[in-house]
Structure formats: C-alpha cells, structure tokens
Short mmCIF file of C-alpha atoms in Angstrom, two decimals:
data_model
loop_
_atom_site.label_atom_id
_atom_site.label_comp_id
_atom_site.label_asym_id
_atom_site.label_seq_id
_atom_site.Cartn_x
_atom_site.Cartn_y
_atom_site.Cartn_z
CA MET A 176 8.29 0.90 -6.66
CA ALA A 177 9.49 2.07 -3.01
CA ASN A 178 12.55 0.30 -1.40
CA ILE A 179 11.92 -2.20 1.15
CA LYS A 180 14.74 -2.45 3.97
CA VAL A 181 14.07 -5.44 5.86
CA GLY A 182 16.37 -7.03 8.43
CA PHE A 183 17.48 -10.69 8.41
CA LEU A 184 17.96 -12.37 11.81
CA PRO A 185 19.50 -16.14 12.08
CA LEU A 186 18.87 -17.75 15.14
CA TYR A 187 20.98 -20.43 16.62
CA ILE A 188 22.05 -22.04 19.71
CA LYS A 189 25.62 -21.77 21.29
CA LEU A 190 25.19 -25.47 22.65
CA TYR A 191 26.20 -26.60 19.01
CA ASP A 192 28.73 -24.03 18.46
CA ASP A 193 30.67 -25.25 21.78
CA SER A 194 30.75 -28.80 20.59
CA ASN A 195 31.58 -28.78 17.18
CA PRO A 196 32.05 -24.85 15.52
CA HIS A 197 31.39 -26.23 12.16
CA TYR A 198 28.15 -27.80 12.66
CA ARG A 199 26.15 -24.92 11.20
CA ASP A 200 28.03 -24.74 8.08
CA PRO A 201 25.29 -26.58 6.01
CA MET A 202 22.18 -24.36 7.44
CA VAL A 203 24.41 -21.29 6.86
CA LYS A 204 24.76 -22.07 3.41
CA HIS A 205 21.13 -22.75 2.92
CA MET A 206 20.16 -19.34 4.64
CA LYS A 207 22.33 -17.78 2.15
CA THR A 208 20.13 -19.36 -0.23
CA HIS A 209 17.03 -17.77 0.91
CA ILE A 210 18.71 -14.12 1.14
CA SER A 211 19.85 -14.61 -2.37
CA MET A 212 15.97 -15.62 -3.03
CA LEU A 213 14.82 -12.73 -1.10
CA GLU A 214 17.09 -10.04 -2.70
CA SER A 215 16.18 -11.40 -6.44
CA GLN A 216 12.44 -10.41 -5.49
CA GLY A 217 13.18 -6.74 -4.10
CA LEU A 218 14.23 -6.76 -0.83
CA GLU A 219 17.01 -4.78 0.48
CA LEU A 220 18.19 -6.84 3.44
CA VAL A 221 20.24 -5.99 6.59
CA VAL A 222 22.09 -9.04 7.67
CA ALA A 223 22.62 -9.82 10.84
CA ASP A 224 25.44 -12.40 12.62
CA VAL A 225 24.06 -15.62 13.36
CA CYS A 226 22.57 -15.20 16.88
CA ARG A 227 22.75 -17.59 19.91
CA ILE A 228 22.94 -15.23 23.05
CA LYS A 229 21.13 -12.13 24.78
CA PRO A 230 23.95 -9.75 23.53
CA GLU A 231 24.25 -11.09 19.96
CA PHE A 232 20.70 -10.44 19.86
CA ASP A 233 20.81 -7.10 21.34
CA ALA A 234 23.21 -6.08 18.51
CA ALA A 235 21.10 -7.17 15.90
CA ILE A 236 17.81 -5.36 16.78
CA GLN A 237 20.09 -2.32 17.85
CA MET A 238 21.75 -2.47 13.93
CA PHE A 239 17.66 -3.31 12.60
CA ILE A 240 16.61 0.04 14.33
CA ASP A 241 19.58 2.03 13.42
CA ASN A 242 18.95 1.19 9.68
CA ASP A 243 15.32 2.52 9.74
CA VAL A 244 14.16 -1.07 8.61
CA ASP A 245 10.54 -1.60 7.74
CA ALA A 246 10.45 -5.42 8.79
CA VAL A 247 12.62 -7.93 10.48
CA ILE A 248 12.27 -11.58 8.81
CA THR A 249 13.66 -14.62 11.53
CA GLN A 250 14.53 -17.57 10.59
CA HIS A 251 15.60 -20.62 12.87
CA LEU A 252 18.63 -22.50 11.53
CA ALA A 253 18.18 -24.87 14.34
CA TYR A 254 16.39 -25.02 17.79
CA SER A 255 17.34 -21.54 19.73
CA PRO A 256 15.91 -20.64 23.59
CA SER A 257 13.72 -17.98 23.11
CA LEU A 258 14.68 -16.66 26.43
CA GLU A 259 17.70 -15.65 24.97
CA SER A 260 16.05 -13.58 22.13
CA ILE A 261 12.96 -12.84 23.40
CA GLU A 262 13.76 -9.46 25.20
CA ALA A 263 15.60 -8.01 22.04
CA LEU A 264 12.23 -8.84 20.08
CA LYS A 265 10.34 -7.17 21.89
CA ARG A 266 12.17 -3.60 21.55
CA LEU A 267 11.01 -3.80 17.66
CA GLU A 268 8.61 -1.74 16.60
CA VAL A 269 8.30 -2.88 13.22
CA PRO A 270 6.55 -6.65 11.86
CA ILE A 271 8.15 -9.79 12.56
CA ILE A 272 8.07 -11.87 9.88
CA ILE A 273 9.14 -15.74 10.46
CA LEU A 274 10.27 -17.71 8.01
CA ASP A 275 9.90 -21.38 9.24
CA ALA A 276 12.19 -23.06 6.60
CA THR A 277 14.79 -25.58 6.55
CA VAL A 278 17.49 -27.48 4.44
CA ASP A 279 15.96 -30.81 2.85
CA TYR A 280 12.48 -31.21 1.31
CA GLU A 281 12.28 -34.69 2.16
CA LEU A 282 13.04 -36.15 5.58
CA ILE A 283 11.94 -40.04 5.47
CA GLU A 284 15.17 -41.24 4.02
CA LYS A 285 17.17 -39.65 6.59
CA ALA A 286 15.49 -39.68 9.41
CA GLY A 287 17.84 -42.72 10.38
CA TYR A 288 20.81 -40.60 10.01
CA TYR A 289 21.44 -37.94 12.46
CA SER A 290 22.39 -35.47 10.07
CA GLY A 291 19.00 -35.46 8.66
CA ILE A 292 17.54 -34.42 11.70
CA SER A 293 20.54 -31.86 12.55
CA TYR A 294 19.74 -29.60 9.62
CA ASN A 295 16.13 -29.97 9.94
CA HIS A 296 14.79 -29.11 13.42
CA GLY A 297 14.28 -25.58 13.56
CA ILE A 298 10.77 -25.80 13.53
CA HIS A 299 10.24 -26.16 17.36
CA GLY A 300 12.59 -23.40 17.91
CA VAL A 301 9.68 -21.20 15.85
CA GLN A 302 7.53 -22.81 18.42
CA ASP A 303 9.23 -21.51 21.46
CA MET A 304 9.96 -18.07 20.16
CA THR A 305 5.99 -17.56 18.72
CA ASN A 306 4.77 -18.64 21.95
CA LEU A 307 6.78 -15.98 24.09
CA LEU A 308 5.93 -13.83 21.12
CA ARG A 309 2.01 -14.23 21.88
CA GLN A 310 2.57 -14.29 25.44
CA ASN A 311 4.32 -10.81 25.24
CA GLY A 312 1.76 -9.44 23.17
CA LYS A 313 4.00 -9.14 20.05
CA LYS A 314 2.22 -9.91 16.71
CA TYR A 315 4.02 -11.74 14.02
CA TRP A 316 3.33 -13.11 10.71
CA ILE A 317 4.69 -16.65 9.85
CA CYS A 318 5.38 -18.34 6.71
CA ALA A 319 6.41 -22.01 6.37
CA GLY A 320 7.59 -24.08 3.86
CA HIS A 321 10.54 -25.26 1.70
CA ALA A 322 11.81 -22.45 -0.28
CA LEU A 323 12.20 -24.59 -3.30
CA HIS A 324 8.88 -26.75 -3.44
CA SER A 325 6.44 -23.84 -2.12
CA GLU A 326 5.39 -20.48 -2.50
CA VAL A 327 7.08 -19.55 0.91
CA ILE A 328 9.68 -17.17 -0.31
CA ALA A 329 6.94 -15.37 -2.12
CA GLU A 330 4.78 -15.00 0.81
CA VAL A 331 7.50 -13.62 3.29
CA VAL A 332 8.07 -10.92 0.27
CA GLY A 333 4.56 -10.36 0.25
CA TYR A 334 4.17 -9.50 4.39
CA CYS A 335 7.26 -7.23 3.62
CA ARG A 336 5.16 -5.32 1.00
CA ALA A 337 2.77 -5.15 3.78
CA ALA A 338 4.96 -4.05 6.32
CA LYS A 339 6.35 -0.89 4.08
CA VAL A 340 2.63 0.06 3.04
CA MET A 341 2.19 0.31 6.89
CA LYS A 342 5.06 2.35 7.25
CA ASN A 343 4.13 4.53 4.33
CA TYR A 344 0.79 5.31 5.96
CA LYS A 345 2.07 6.12 9.74
CA THR A 346 4.70 8.41 7.92
CA ALA A 347 2.29 9.89 5.59
CA ARG A 348 2.40 13.44 4.65
CA VAL A 349 -1.02 14.51 3.05
CA GLY A 350 -2.22 17.96 1.67
CA ALA A 351 -5.76 19.00 1.97
CA VAL A 352 -6.53 21.87 -0.42
CA GLY A 353 -9.68 23.35 -0.07
CA GLY A 354 -10.47 21.97 3.24
CA GLU A 355 -13.66 19.59 4.07
CA PHE A 356 -16.48 19.00 1.97
CA TYR A 357 -19.07 20.19 4.56
CA GLY A 358 -21.46 17.36 5.31
CA MET A 359 -19.59 14.02 4.51
CA GLY A 360 -19.25 12.78 7.46
CA ASP A 361 -18.07 8.57 6.59
CA PHE A 362 -14.32 9.27 6.16
CA ALA A 363 -14.04 12.81 8.24
CA ILE A 364 -10.89 12.91 10.61
CA THR A 365 -8.89 15.71 12.15
CA PRO A 366 -5.75 16.42 11.24
CA GLU A 367 -4.87 15.80 15.38
CA ASN A 368 -6.74 12.23 14.95
CA TYR A 369 -5.17 10.98 12.21
CA LYS A 370 -1.90 12.36 13.81
CA LYS A 371 -2.56 10.46 16.62
CA ARG A 372 -4.56 7.10 15.37
CA ILE A 373 -2.50 6.64 12.42
CA GLY A 374 0.43 8.35 12.64
CA ALA A 375 -0.35 10.77 9.22
CA THR A 376 0.40 14.45 9.23
CA VAL A 377 -2.29 16.66 7.64
CA VAL A 378 -0.72 20.08 5.66
CA GLU A 379 -3.37 22.75 4.62
CA MET A 380 -2.58 24.94 1.57
CA THR A 381 -3.56 28.35 2.90
CA ASN A 382 -4.65 31.06 0.77
CA GLU A 383 -1.22 32.75 1.20
CA ASP A 384 0.24 29.37 -0.23
CA THR A 385 -2.18 29.35 -3.25
CA ALA A 386 -1.51 33.09 -3.75
CA LYS A 387 2.27 32.34 -3.37
CA TYR A 388 2.65 29.04 -5.57
CA VAL A 389 0.37 30.29 -8.43
CA ALA A 390 2.40 33.31 -9.18
CA ALA A 391 5.81 31.20 -8.82
CA VAL A 392 4.25 29.34 -12.04
CA THR A 393 5.72 30.29 -15.64
CA GLU A 394 4.12 30.35 -18.87
CA GLU A 395 7.10 28.28 -20.01
CA GLU A 396 5.93 25.81 -17.40
CA VAL A 397 2.33 26.09 -18.60
CA ASP A 398 3.62 25.29 -21.89
CA ALA A 399 5.67 22.60 -21.19
CA GLU A 400 3.16 20.67 -19.09
CA ILE A 401 0.69 21.05 -22.59
CA ALA A 402 3.24 19.65 -24.64
CA TRP A 403 3.47 16.43 -21.90
CA ASP A 404 -0.50 16.45 -22.42
CA ALA A 405 -0.17 16.56 -25.84
CA VAL A 406 1.95 13.33 -25.81
CA ASN A 407 0.07 11.19 -22.96
CA PHE A 408 -3.68 12.22 -23.96
CA THR A 409 -5.90 12.36 -26.72
CA ASN A 410 -6.90 16.14 -27.13
CA GLU A 411 -10.42 16.86 -27.64
CA LEU A 412 -10.20 20.49 -25.84
CA THR A 413 -12.59 23.49 -26.97
CA ASP A 414 -11.95 26.21 -24.27
CA ILE A 415 -7.85 26.47 -24.64
CA PRO A 416 -7.94 29.99 -21.80
CA ASN A 417 -9.65 27.79 -19.02
CA TYR A 418 -7.15 24.82 -20.03
CA ARG A 419 -4.23 26.83 -19.06
CA LEU A 420 -5.73 27.72 -16.21
CA ALA A 421 -6.38 24.67 -15.23
CA VAL A 422 -2.78 23.47 -16.03
CA LYS A 423 -1.48 26.78 -13.90
CA SER A 424 -3.50 25.65 -11.09
CA GLY A 425 -2.26 22.07 -11.02
CA LEU A 426 1.32 23.22 -11.63
CA ALA A 427 1.00 25.28 -8.58
CA VAL A 428 -0.16 22.81 -6.34
CA ARG A 429 2.74 20.10 -7.71
CA LYS A 430 5.13 22.98 -6.40
CA TRP A 431 3.44 22.95 -3.00
CA MET A 432 3.29 19.38 -2.79
CA ALA A 433 7.10 19.16 -3.14
CA ASP A 434 8.20 21.86 -1.55
CA ASN A 435 6.12 20.51 1.60
CA GLU A 436 7.70 17.07 0.55
CA LEU A 437 3.99 15.74 0.73
CA ASN A 438 3.26 12.22 -0.75
CA ALA A 439 -0.63 12.43 -1.23
CA CYS A 440 -3.30 15.16 -1.49
CA THR A 441 -7.08 15.68 -1.22
CA VAL A 442 -8.83 18.49 -3.24
CA ASN A 443 -12.03 19.77 -2.50
CA PHE A 444 -13.36 21.06 -5.51
CA LEU A 445 -16.74 23.08 -3.94
CA SER A 446 -14.21 25.94 -1.99
CA LEU A 447 -11.60 26.09 -4.27
CA ASP A 448 -12.88 29.61 -4.96
CA LYS A 449 -12.44 30.39 -1.62
CA CYS A 450 -9.02 29.14 -1.28
CA GLY A 451 -7.63 31.34 -4.25
CA LEU A 452 -6.79 28.39 -6.77
CA PRO A 453 -8.15 29.66 -10.38
CA LYS A 454 -9.56 26.21 -11.80
CA MET A 455 -9.92 22.67 -10.23
CA PRO A 456 -7.17 20.98 -11.39
CA PHE A 457 -8.43 17.73 -12.25
CA ALA A 458 -5.92 16.33 -14.34
CA GLU A 459 -3.43 17.24 -12.03
CA CYS A 460 -5.11 15.29 -9.48
CA SER A 461 -4.83 12.09 -12.09
CA LYS A 462 -0.98 13.04 -12.54
CA MET A 463 -0.06 12.88 -8.92
CA LEU A 464 -1.78 9.02 -9.59
CA MET A 465 0.19 8.43 -12.43
CA ARG A 466 3.42 9.88 -10.53
CA GLY A 467 3.11 7.65 -7.67
CA LEU A 468 1.23 9.81 -5.25
CA GLY A 469 -1.87 9.40 -3.22
CA TYR A 470 -4.89 10.97 -4.20
CA ALA A 471 -8.80 11.01 -2.82
CA GLY A 472 -11.47 13.24 -3.98
CA GLU A 473 -13.48 16.10 -1.57
CA GLY A 474 -11.09 16.40 1.45
CA ASP A 475 -10.67 13.10 2.41
CA THR A 476 -7.26 13.11 3.51
CA LEU A 477 -7.88 9.54 5.23
CA THR A 478 -8.34 7.72 2.01
CA ALA A 479 -5.89 9.85 0.13
CA GLY A 480 -2.99 9.01 2.69
CA LEU A 481 -4.06 5.21 1.97
CA VAL A 482 -4.09 5.35 -1.67
CA GLY A 483 -0.74 7.09 -1.33
CA ALA A 484 0.91 4.25 0.88
CA LEU A 485 -0.34 1.44 -1.46
CA ARG A 486 0.70 3.50 -4.81
CA GLN A 487 4.38 3.78 -3.15
CA VAL A 488 4.59 -0.14 -3.24
CA TYR A 489 1.93 -1.17 -5.45
CA PRO A 490 2.25 0.70 -8.86
CA ASN A 491 -0.90 -0.30 -10.13
CA THR A 492 -3.40 1.44 -7.52
CA THR A 493 -6.06 4.31 -8.08
CA PHE A 494 -8.65 6.37 -5.79
CA THR A 495 -12.07 5.21 -6.57
CA GLU A 496 -15.90 5.01 -5.73
CA MET A 497 -18.59 2.80 -6.11
CA PHE A 498 -21.05 4.59 -8.46
CA CYS A 499 -24.13 2.69 -9.49
CA PRO A 500 -25.19 -0.95 -9.89
CA ASP A 501 -26.00 -2.78 -12.83
CA TRP A 502 -28.40 -5.72 -11.37
CA LYS A 503 -28.82 -7.35 -14.48
CA GLU A 504 -25.19 -7.56 -15.84
CA ASN A 505 -24.12 -7.89 -11.47
CA VAL A 506 -21.65 -5.54 -12.17
CA ILE A 507 -20.76 -1.94 -10.40
CA LEU A 508 -19.85 0.95 -12.25
CA LEU A 509 -16.43 2.72 -10.57
CA ASN A 510 -16.42 6.23 -11.39
CA HIS A 511 -15.34 9.86 -10.37
CA MET A 512 -15.86 13.26 -11.61
CA GLY A 513 -12.22 13.13 -13.26
CA GLU A 514 -9.64 11.91 -10.96
CA CYS A 515 -8.18 8.48 -11.61
CA ASN A 516 -4.63 6.45 -12.02
CA LEU A 517 -4.50 6.70 -15.90
CA ASN A 518 -1.78 4.60 -15.98
CA LEU A 519 -4.22 1.66 -15.94
CA ALA A 520 -6.49 3.00 -18.58
CA GLN A 521 -7.62 0.80 -21.48
CA TRP A 522 -7.45 3.60 -23.88
CA LYS A 523 -5.35 6.25 -24.58
CA PRO A 524 -7.22 8.89 -21.96
CA VAL A 525 -8.92 12.01 -23.43
CA LEU A 526 -8.55 15.11 -22.52
CA ARG A 527 -11.44 17.76 -22.53
CA SER A 528 -12.78 21.08 -21.46
CA LEU A 529 -15.58 20.47 -18.36
CA PRO A 530 -18.12 22.84 -18.17
CA PHE A 531 -18.33 23.39 -14.11
CA ASN A 532 -20.52 25.12 -12.10
CA TYR A 533 -19.88 23.70 -8.88
CA ASN A 534 -18.03 26.64 -7.67
CA THR A 535 -17.34 29.96 -8.89
CA CYS A 536 -13.95 29.52 -10.57
CA GLY A 537 -16.03 28.39 -13.43
CA ASP A 538 -15.09 25.84 -16.54
CA THR A 539 -12.41 23.38 -16.56
CA ALA A 540 -10.49 20.92 -17.85
CA ALA A 541 -10.16 16.89 -17.26
CA ALA A 542 -8.53 13.68 -18.50
CA TYR A 543 -10.72 10.55 -18.81
CA GLY A 544 -10.29 7.01 -19.09
CA CYS A 545 -11.79 3.77 -18.74
CA MET A 546 -9.81 1.35 -16.17
CA ARG A 547 -8.61 -2.05 -17.88
CA ALA A 548 -9.26 -5.48 -17.53
CA GLY A 549 -8.21 -7.54 -14.80
CA LYS A 550 -7.79 -9.14 -11.38
CA ALA A 551 -7.36 -6.76 -8.35
CA VAL A 552 -8.27 -5.78 -4.70
CA PHE A 553 -10.58 -3.45 -3.73
CA ILE A 554 -9.87 -1.84 -0.07
CA ASN A 555 -11.85 0.30 2.22
CA VAL A 556 -10.58 2.04 5.36
CA ALA A 557 -13.00 3.35 7.60
CA PRO A 558 -13.18 5.27 11.05
CA MET A 559 -15.05 3.32 13.66
CA GLY A 560 -14.73 4.64 17.10
CA GLU A 561 -11.51 4.72 18.28
CA GLY A 562 -10.15 2.62 15.80
CA PHE A 563 -10.48 1.53 12.16
CA SER A 564 -12.04 -1.37 10.19
CA MET A 565 -10.72 -2.28 6.60
CA VAL A 566 -12.76 -3.96 3.91
CA VAL A 567 -10.84 -6.20 1.34
CA THR A 568 -12.07 -7.90 -1.33
CA PRO A 569 -11.04 -9.29 -4.73
CA VAL A 570 -12.59 -8.04 -7.56
CA GLU A 571 -12.42 -8.51 -11.39
CA MET A 572 -12.24 -5.42 -13.54
CA LEU A 573 -14.20 -6.36 -17.26
CA GLY A 574 -12.40 -4.87 -20.43
CA VAL A 575 -15.67 -3.36 -21.52
CA GLY A 576 -16.98 0.75 -21.76
CA LEU A 577 -15.75 1.85 -25.24
CA GLU A 578 -19.13 0.80 -26.49
CA PHE A 579 -20.79 2.84 -24.03
CA GLY A 580 -19.07 6.01 -24.85
CA ILE A 581 -19.80 7.97 -21.79
CA TYR A 582 -15.65 7.29 -20.65
CA ARG A 583 -14.96 10.23 -23.36
CA LYS A 584 -16.74 12.50 -20.71
CA SER A 585 -16.26 10.79 -17.54
CA ILE A 586 -13.78 8.54 -15.29
CA GLN A 587 -15.37 4.66 -15.41
CA GLY A 588 -14.36 1.06 -14.60
CA TRP A 589 -16.79 -1.49 -14.69
CA MET A 590 -15.94 -3.84 -11.48
CA LYS A 591 -17.26 -7.71 -10.80
CA PRO A 592 -17.77 -8.56 -7.10
CA CYS A 593 -16.23 -12.14 -6.26
CA LYS A 594 -20.03 -12.81 -5.37
CA PRO A 595 -23.78 -11.35 -6.34
CA ILE A 596 -23.69 -7.69 -5.91
CA LYS A 597 -27.12 -7.92 -3.95
CA GLU A 598 -25.28 -9.82 -1.37
CA PHE A 599 -21.65 -7.66 -1.68
CA LEU A 600 -22.99 -4.18 -1.80
CA LYS A 601 -25.31 -5.47 1.64
CA GLU A 602 -22.15 -6.90 3.08
CA PHE A 603 -20.01 -3.86 2.64
CA SER A 604 -22.37 -1.68 4.01
CA MET A 605 -22.81 -3.76 7.30
CA LEU A 606 -19.09 -3.74 7.82
CA GLY A 607 -19.80 -0.02 7.51
CA GLY A 608 -17.71 0.75 4.27
CA THR A 609 -17.06 4.30 3.54
CA HIS A 610 -18.03 5.84 -0.35
CA HIS A 611 -14.28 6.33 -1.53
CA SER A 612 -11.78 3.64 -1.71
CA ALA A 613 -8.54 2.22 -3.23
CA LEU A 614 -8.46 -0.53 -5.98
CA VAL A 615 -4.87 -2.33 -6.45
CA TYR A 616 -4.51 -4.54 -9.55
CA ASP A 617 -2.48 -7.31 -9.40
CA ALA A 618 -2.34 -7.43 -5.70
CA ASN A 619 -2.38 -10.50 -2.87
CA ILE A 620 -5.65 -10.26 -0.76
CA ASP A 621 -3.58 -11.65 1.83
CA GLU A 622 -0.53 -9.62 2.07
CA ILE A 623 -3.43 -6.59 1.92
CA ALA A 624 -4.90 -8.08 4.60
CA ALA A 625 -1.40 -8.45 6.51
CA PHE A 626 -1.07 -4.66 6.05
CA GLY A 627 -4.70 -3.99 8.03
CA GLU A 628 -3.84 -5.98 10.90
CA MET A 629 0.27 -4.50 10.96
CA MET A 630 -2.07 -1.35 11.62
CA GLY A 631 -4.13 -2.67 14.04
CA PHE A 632 -7.36 -2.25 12.07
CA GLU A 633 -10.19 -4.55 12.35
CA VAL A 634 -9.73 -6.54 9.01
CA HIS A 635 -12.71 -8.20 7.32
CA LYS A 636 -12.00 -9.84 3.85
CA ILE A 637 -15.27 -10.43 1.62
CA VAL A 638 -14.92 -13.49 -0.34
#
C-alpha cells in the first residue's frame, strides 16, 4: 500500500496559556494517544506544534505544504477562535479531516467539577471553525466520537485513504497503447480534457516507442518471465512460439511504462498491429494489476487511471465489466477477455494459448481465473457534461465458478448486488454508469464515496 502522509494540526487558545501554561497538559497528553493510534494504522504524520494565533497557523500550514501531505487532520484541544486559523486553512489544497474527539468518555459525574468541562469542550471550537470553512467554500470531512469507545480513529484513517486516492488520480500518468477503441463513447475523454478536468497525464506509445522497446527485450528476459509464469500459473499452453512473442510484447510495454514513470495503462487490442506490438499482451495486463499498477481495456484511460489510483491504496482492486445477467439466480457475470488482478483469483490462474483474430497480430496467450468470494465495492466513474459522476455500491462476490468450467477460458467473477438485479441494473444505467468499472474487495463504501466527493464528482450510492 502506498505511504499516506498526513498533517496533524492541534488547535488551542492563547487565553488559556496566558492564564495557566499547564492547563493544556492533559489535553496534549490525550492528543499524543490519538497520534499513536493513527500512526499504528499506517499513517505517516507530520505534527504541527499546538497552534493558537495566526502566525502559528500560517507556519503549520506552510510546513504541511512543504511536506506535500495528502490531507490534514485537525483536532481542537479546546475552543479556538476561528478567525485565527481560517486564512491559513483556506490555503490548503488537500482535504481537511476533523477529528472531533475529547479526553473523557463520561462527563455527567465530572460536570460539577470545572476540570471536567475544561478538558472536553473542543466541540464548540469545531463548530466555530466548520462554520467559517463552509462560509468560505472549503470542503471538510468530520469524524466524531471517543477514540477508545468508537470507530472514530478508523474513520479518520479511511478518509485519509480517500485523500490519497484523490492525489493518486490527480497526478496519474496513464499509458495508452493502441489508441482509442473506435465507437466506444461512454468513457471517452481526450488527453487534454483528462489533464484539465482530472489532472492526469496520458502518454501514448508511439510506433517508434514500440520498435525501440520490443528490440530491447532479450531472450534471457523472456526466459526469466516464462519461469515466473511457470511458478505462478498452471500451464496449459499449446502454442509456445506465439506465447514467447506475447511475453516479449508484455515486457516491451513494461519497460516503456517504467521509463515513463507510468502508474496505469490501457491497451486497445484492435489496433496493436498498427502500433507494432507483435502480440496482444493479455498476461502482462493482468500482471500490471498484480504488481500494483492500474489497467483498463480498449483505450480507456479514464478507468485505467481510476484503477491505478485505487490500486495503490487498496491492494485488492481490479478492473472489470458487468457482462451478463443471471435473472434466475439474481447475479451478474463479471468478465473480460483476459485482464484481471489475478491476485484475487479463487484458484491458481490458468495460462492458455488464445486463438485471436481481432487484429492481424494473430494468436496469443492469456492467463485466466475466477474472482474469489468476498465483500466488495463496485465503482464507476463516468463523464457528465463538464464534470463526472461516480456510482458506488456494495456487492458480494460469490465463491462459485469452478463447476461452470469456463473460468479456464476467460476471466470471470459472479457478483451479487445489494438489491435485485432488475432494480440494480436499471438504477445503474439511469445514473449513466459506463461499461468499464473498478472492483475493490474489503473496502468501506463511505470512504470510497468520500474520495469521489474530494474529487468534486457527483457521487451516487446504490444501496
């Protein structure tokens, strides 16, 4: 999982320090407990000094900017006047996540003692600050609860993951091999619009690139990759010469991606003969996903970038398509020609020769598998006018497929939506969902939705 670097901003009031410098000690001690809990869940924290007045807030925000943090967590140790912090907070271009937590879990027995009120009144400082944030058009996400008696820390960490996915998407470098699939319009976006509206950069593999990188692949490298395949896949190949050419094609794409620092890629199988690749590298497309990169088929740079952004934070992510409904069993077949994060396969993937006549490159090879059982979130990002919509929905992947046999000849997964498929499919298409999507196992739908909100997408939950 990618490292998530987050600023931590404690807010306080100078008035209390002026009256009693040790007044803050219990609150700071408890704050350090929160920091330890956040770090134990994988966050790298850049912790500011306790801030009370404008110059201190300015210095803290500048430190966060200089450290290129993915998000900023705020915590009110006590009340803090919002006009001291708002100008500094307005400078942030990363999500603001508010930890609305206090020292004590119970207060009734302590309310008669001034100390009980003193250490637990940060919530109205939160209210002052959030009002100013909202007045100034700054988005924020809030997590409220006691750290030891709720899931508030996990919720904060989830929003930080969402912020990391947002940064990944905005800074994605997506390779395009073979150009667009002519006629597919639902996910189509020009590189110029992609850069302007998302921030991602598209790098096209030219014919000159293809010739250079294919020539750079040695037979020893092909042999080493074949040895890797032998360990990780069940070999049912019948056409070794074409398999070797497919491996060579895949390694050429891999080298090109590495040299161009790409974190996602799409391959259009229809036009590979025009760009010069010897074979469609289906297995390499799956290996991209297995190695932590993004992928989508048919020239779909938009979804490739999405999958790559998610894959860096959520390892159990794959590209997929809804293919066919089973109305009787109320499930949907997820399928693709030969591309999937095969780390998610129920059984050891099968490597087979593939008769292929969709381009003049001819027969190739692909690795096949059936997705494992588990809870997942299905995610779709679609262009909508000048913006984007995102559909997120919880699903269950079923542990079936072996008995059907076809998993040995295609990628497949059996998805049970959260409602009857006649309702689900209608709602999905009424929202304009495209036919290319991402699937993330073991994810929380709320934090995935938060990623969409952070991107400025119009987010729709099907629940």
